[in-house]
Amino acid sequence: SPKSFQPNGASKEALQCEIEELKQKDLALDQEIAQLLSEGYSLEELDKHISLLHEYNEIKDAGQMLLGKLAVIRGVTTKQLYPEYDLELSD
């Protein structure tokens, strides 16, 4: 029968380190949420902003994909298309 995967010491330490980093991020996010709530934001409002950010990122990803396909068709880099569409590299 196949043996179950046993991570070596280094992998185990790396996972423990990653878990600790995630705990720290979770704590920082909880503190940020508490700060926003103390400034008068509601959880519903924060959820709406998060939802809108996800939607924006999905639309941006689709636009990047289309620019990439257009660049391939034209035989240019995506970067070369930015001025044509009045885009900044930071967009």
Coordinates of N, CA, C and O in Angstrom, one line a residue:
S1 N 0.8 -1.2 0.0 CA 0.0 0.0 0.0 C 0.9 1.2 0.0 O 1.9 1.3 0.6
P2 N 0.5 2.3 -0.7 CA 1.3 3.5 -0.8 C 1.4 4.2 0.6 O 0.4 4.3 1.3
K3 N 2.6 4.7 0.9 CA 2.8 5.4 2.1 C 2.2 6.8 2.0 O 2.2 7.4 0.9
S4 N 1.7 7.3 3.1 CA 1.2 8.7 3.1 C 2.4 9.7 3.0 O 3.4 9.4 3.5
F5 N 2.1 10.8 2.4 CA 3.2 11.8 2.2 C 3.6 12.4 3.6 O 2.8 12.8 4.4
Q6 N 4.9 12.3 3.9 CA 5.4 12.9 5.1 C 6.4 14.0 4.7 O 7.5 13.7 4.2
P7 N 6.1 15.2 4.9 CA 7.0 16.3 4.5 C 8.3 16.2 5.4 O 8.3 15.8 6.5
N8 N 9.4 16.6 4.7 CA 10.7 16.6 5.5 C 10.7 17.8 6.4 O 9.8 18.6 6.4
G9 N 11.7 17.9 7.3 CA 11.8 18.9 8.2 C 11.7 20.3 7.6 O 11.0 21.2 8.1
A10 N 12.4 20.5 6.5 CA 12.5 21.8 5.9 C 11.1 22.2 5.4 O 10.6 23.3 5.6
S11 N 10.4 21.3 4.8 CA 9.0 21.6 4.3 C 8.1 21.8 5.4 O 7.2 22.7 5.3
K12 N 8.2 21.1 6.5 CA 7.4 21.3 7.6 C 7.6 22.7 8.2 O 6.7 23.4 8.6
E13 N 8.9 23.1 8.3 CA 9.2 24.4 8.8 C 8.6 25.5 7.9 O 8.1 26.5 8.4
A14 N 8.8 25.3 6.6 CA 8.3 26.2 5.6 C 6.8 26.4 5.8 O 6.2 27.5 5.7
L15 N 6.0 25.3 6.0 CA 4.6 25.3 6.1 C 4.2 26.0 7.4 O 3.3 26.8 7.5
Q16 N 5.0 25.8 8.5 CA 4.7 26.4 9.8 C 4.9 27.9 9.6 O 4.2 28.7 10.2
C17 N 6.0 28.3 8.9 CA 6.3 29.7 8.7 C 5.2 30.4 7.9 O 4.7 31.5 8.2
E18 N 4.7 29.7 6.9 CA 3.6 30.2 6.0 C 2.3 30.3 6.8 O 1.6 31.3 6.7
I19 N 2.1 29.4 7.7 CA 0.9 29.5 8.6 C 1.0 30.7 9.5 O 0.0 31.4 9.7
E20 N 2.2 30.9 10.0 CA 2.4 32.1 10.9 C 2.2 33.4 10.1 O 1.5 34.3 10.6
E21 N 2.7 33.4 8.9 CA 2.5 34.6 8.1 C 1.0 34.9 7.8 O 0.6 36.0 7.8
L22 N 0.3 33.8 7.5 CA -1.1 33.9 7.2 C -1.9 34.4 8.5 O -2.8 35.2 8.4
K23 N -1.5 33.9 9.6 CA -2.1 34.4 10.9 C -1.8 35.8 11.1 O -2.7 36.6 11.5
Q24 N -0.6 36.3 10.8 CA -0.3 37.7 10.9 C -1.1 38.6 10.0 O -1.6 39.6 10.3
K25 N -1.3 38.1 8.7 CA -2.1 38.8 7.7 C -3.5 38.9 8.2 O -4.2 39.9 8.0
D26 N -4.0 37.8 8.7 CA -5.4 37.7 9.2 C -5.6 38.7 10.3 O -6.6 39.5 10.3
L27 N -4.7 38.8 11.2 CA -4.7 39.8 12.3 C -4.7 41.2 11.8 O -5.5 42.0 12.2
A28 N -3.8 41.4 10.8 CA -3.7 42.8 10.3 C -5.0 43.2 9.6 O -5.5 44.3 9.7
L29 N -5.6 42.2 8.9 CA -6.9 42.5 8.2 C -8.0 42.8 9.2 O -8.8 43.7 9.0
D30 N -8.0 42.0 10.3 CA -9.0 42.2 11.3 C -8.9 43.6 11.9 O -9.8 44.3 12.1
Q31 N -7.6 44.0 12.1 CA -7.4 45.4 12.6 C -7.8 46.4 11.7 O -8.4 47.5 12.0
E32 N -7.5 46.2 10.4 CA -7.9 47.2 9.3 C -9.5 47.3 9.3 O -10.0 48.4 9.2
I33 N -10.1 46.1 9.4 CA -11.6 46.2 9.3 C -12.1 46.9 10.6 O -13.0 47.7 10.4
A34 N -11.5 46.6 11.7 CA -12.0 47.4 12.9 C -11.8 48.8 12.8 O -12.6 49.6 13.2
Q35 N -10.6 49.2 12.2 CA -10.4 50.7 12.0 C -11.5 51.3 11.0 O -12.0 52.4 11.3
L36 N -11.8 50.6 9.9 CA -12.8 51.1 9.0 C -14.1 51.2 9.7 O -14.9 52.1 9.5
L37 N -14.5 50.2 10.5 CA -15.8 50.2 11.2 C -15.8 51.4 12.1 O -16.8 52.1 12.3
S38 N -14.7 51.7 12.8 CA -14.6 52.8 13.7 C -14.7 54.1 13.0 O -15.1 55.1 13.6
E39 N -14.4 54.1 11.7 CA -14.5 55.4 10.9 C -15.9 55.5 10.3 O -16.2 56.5 9.6
G40 N -16.8 54.6 10.7 CA -18.2 54.7 10.2 C -18.6 53.9 9.0 O -19.7 54.0 8.6
Y41 N -17.7 53.1 8.5 CA -18.0 52.2 7.4 C -18.8 51.0 7.9 O -18.6 50.6 9.0
S42 N -19.8 50.5 7.1 CA -20.5 49.3 7.5 C -20.0 48.1 6.8 O -19.3 48.2 5.8
L43 N -20.2 46.9 7.4 CA -19.8 45.7 6.8 C -20.4 45.5 5.4 O -19.7 45.1 4.5
E44 N -21.6 46.0 5.2 CA -22.3 45.9 3.9 C -21.6 46.7 2.9 O -21.3 46.3 1.8
E45 N -21.2 47.9 3.3 CA -20.5 48.8 2.4 C -19.1 48.2 2.1 O -18.7 48.3 0.9
L46 N -18.4 47.7 3.0 CA -17.1 47.1 2.8 C -17.3 45.9 1.8 O -16.5 45.7 0.9
D47 N -18.3 45.1 2.0 CA -18.6 43.9 1.2 C -18.8 44.4 -0.3 O -18.4 43.8 -1.2
K48 N -19.6 45.5 -0.4 CA -19.9 46.0 -1.7 C -18.6 46.5 -2.4 O -18.4 46.2 -3.6
H49 N -17.7 47.2 -1.7 CA -16.4 47.6 -2.2 C -15.6 46.4 -2.7 O -15.0 46.5 -3.8
I50 N -15.5 45.4 -1.9 CA -14.8 44.2 -2.2 C -15.4 43.6 -3.5 O -14.6 43.2 -4.4
S51 N -16.7 43.5 -3.6 CA -17.3 42.9 -4.7 C -17.0 43.8 -6.0 O -16.7 43.2 -7.1
L52 N -17.1 45.1 -5.9 CA -16.7 45.9 -7.0 C -15.3 45.8 -7.4 O -15.0 45.8 -8.6
L53 N -14.4 45.6 -6.4 CA -13.0 45.4 -6.8 C -12.8 44.1 -7.5 O -12.0 44.0 -8.5
H54 N -13.5 43.1 -7.1 CA -13.4 41.8 -7.8 C -13.9 41.9 -9.2 O -13.3 41.4 -10.2
E55 N -15.0 42.6 -9.4 CA -15.6 42.9 -10.7 C -14.6 43.6 -11.6 O -14.3 43.3 -12.8
Y56 N -14.0 44.7 -11.0 CA -13.0 45.5 -11.8 C -11.8 44.6 -12.2 O -11.4 44.7 -13.4
N57 N -11.3 43.8 -11.3 CA -10.2 43.0 -11.6 C -10.5 42.0 -12.7 O -9.7 41.7 -13.6
E58 N -11.7 41.4 -12.7 CA -12.1 40.5 -13.8 C -12.2 41.2 -15.1 O -11.8 40.7 -16.1
I59 N -12.8 42.4 -15.1 CA -12.9 43.2 -16.4 C -11.5 43.6 -16.9 O -11.2 43.5 -18.1
K60 N -10.6 44.0 -15.9 CA -9.2 44.3 -16.3 C -8.5 43.1 -16.9 O -7.8 43.2 -17.9
D61 N -8.7 41.9 -16.3 CA -8.1 40.7 -16.8 C -8.5 40.4 -18.2 O -7.7 40.0 -19.0
A62 N -9.8 40.6 -18.4 CA -10.4 40.3 -19.7 C -9.8 41.3 -20.8 O -9.4 40.9 -21.9
G63 N -9.7 42.6 -20.4 CA -9.1 43.6 -21.2 C -7.6 43.2 -21.6 O -7.2 43.4 -22.7
Q64 N -6.9 42.8 -20.5 CA -5.5 42.4 -20.7 C -5.4 41.2 -21.7 O -4.5 41.2 -22.6
M65 N -6.3 40.3 -21.5 CA -6.3 39.1 -22.4 C -6.6 39.5 -23.9 O -5.9 39.1 -24.8
L66 N -7.5 40.4 -24.1 CA -7.9 40.9 -25.4 C -6.7 41.7 -26.0 O -6.4 41.5 -27.2
L67 N -6.0 42.5 -25.2 CA -4.9 43.2 -25.7 C -3.8 42.2 -26.1 O -3.1 42.4 -27.1
G68 N -3.6 41.2 -25.3 CA -2.6 40.2 -25.6 C -2.9 39.5 -26.9 O -2.0 39.3 -27.7
K69 N -4.1 39.1 -27.1 CA -4.5 38.5 -28.4 C -4.3 39.4 -29.6 O -3.8 39.0 -30.6
L70 N -4.7 40.7 -29.4 CA -4.5 41.6 -30.5 C -3.1 41.9 -30.8 O -2.7 42.0 -32.0
A71 N -2.2 41.9 -29.8 CA -0.8 42.0 -30.0 C -0.2 40.9 -30.8 O 0.6 41.1 -31.7
V72 N -0.7 39.7 -30.4 CA -0.2 38.5 -31.2 C -0.6 38.6 -32.6 O 0.2 38.3 -33.6
I73 N -1.9 39.0 -32.9 CA -2.4 39.1 -34.3 C -1.6 40.1 -35.0 O -1.2 39.9 -36.2
R74 N -1.3 41.2 -34.4 CA -0.5 42.3 -35.1 C 1.0 42.1 -35.1 O 1.7 42.8 -35.7
G75 N 1.5 41.1 -34.3 CA 2.9 40.8 -34.2 C 3.7 41.9 -33.5 O 4.8 42.2 -33.8
V76 N 3.0 42.5 -32.4 CA 3.7 43.5 -31.6 C 3.6 43.1 -30.2 O 2.9 42.1 -29.8
T77 N 4.2 43.8 -29.3 CA 4.0 43.6 -27.9 C 2.8 44.3 -27.4 O 2.3 45.3 -28.0
T78 N 2.3 43.8 -26.2 CA 1.2 44.4 -25.6 C 1.5 45.9 -25.3 O 0.7 46.8 -25.4
K79 N 2.7 46.1 -24.8 CA 3.2 47.4 -24.4 C 3.1 48.4 -25.6 O 2.8 49.6 -25.4
Q80 N 3.3 47.9 -26.8 CA 3.3 48.8 -27.9 C 1.8 49.2 -28.3 O 1.6 50.2 -28.9
L81 N 0.8 48.5 -27.8 CA -0.6 48.8 -28.0 C -1.1 49.9 -27.1 O -2.1 50.6 -27.4
Y82 N -0.4 50.1 -25.9 CA -1.0 51.0 -24.9 C -1.2 52.4 -25.4 O -2.2 53.0 -25.2
P83 N -0.2 53.0 -26.1 CA -0.4 54.4 -26.6 C -1.6 54.5 -27.5 O -2.3 55.5 -27.5
E84 N -1.8 53.5 -28.3 CA -2.9 53.5 -29.3 C -4.2 53.6 -28.6 O -5.2 54.2 -29.2
Y85 N -4.3 53.1 -27.4 CA -5.6 53.1 -26.7 C -5.6 54.0 -25.5 O -6.4 53.9 -24.6
D86 N -4.6 54.9 -25.5 CA -4.4 55.9 -24.4 C -4.4 55.3 -23.0 O -5.0 55.7 -22.1
L87 N -3.6 54.2 -22.9 CA -3.5 53.4 -21.7 C -2.1 53.7 -21.1 O -1.1 53.9 -21.9
E88 N -2.0 53.8 -19.8 CA -0.7 53.9 -19.1 C -0.3 52.5 -18.8 O -1.1 51.6 -18.6
L89 N 1.0 52.3 -18.7 CA 1.5 51.0 -18.3 C 1.1 50.6 -16.9 O 1.0 49.4 -16.6
S90 N 0.7 51.5 -16.1 CA 0.2 51.2 -14.7 C -1.3 50.8 -14.8 O -1.8 50.4 -13.8
D91 N -2.0 51.0 -15.9 CA -3.4 50.6 -16.0 C -3.6 49.2 -16.0 O -2.9 48.4 -16.4

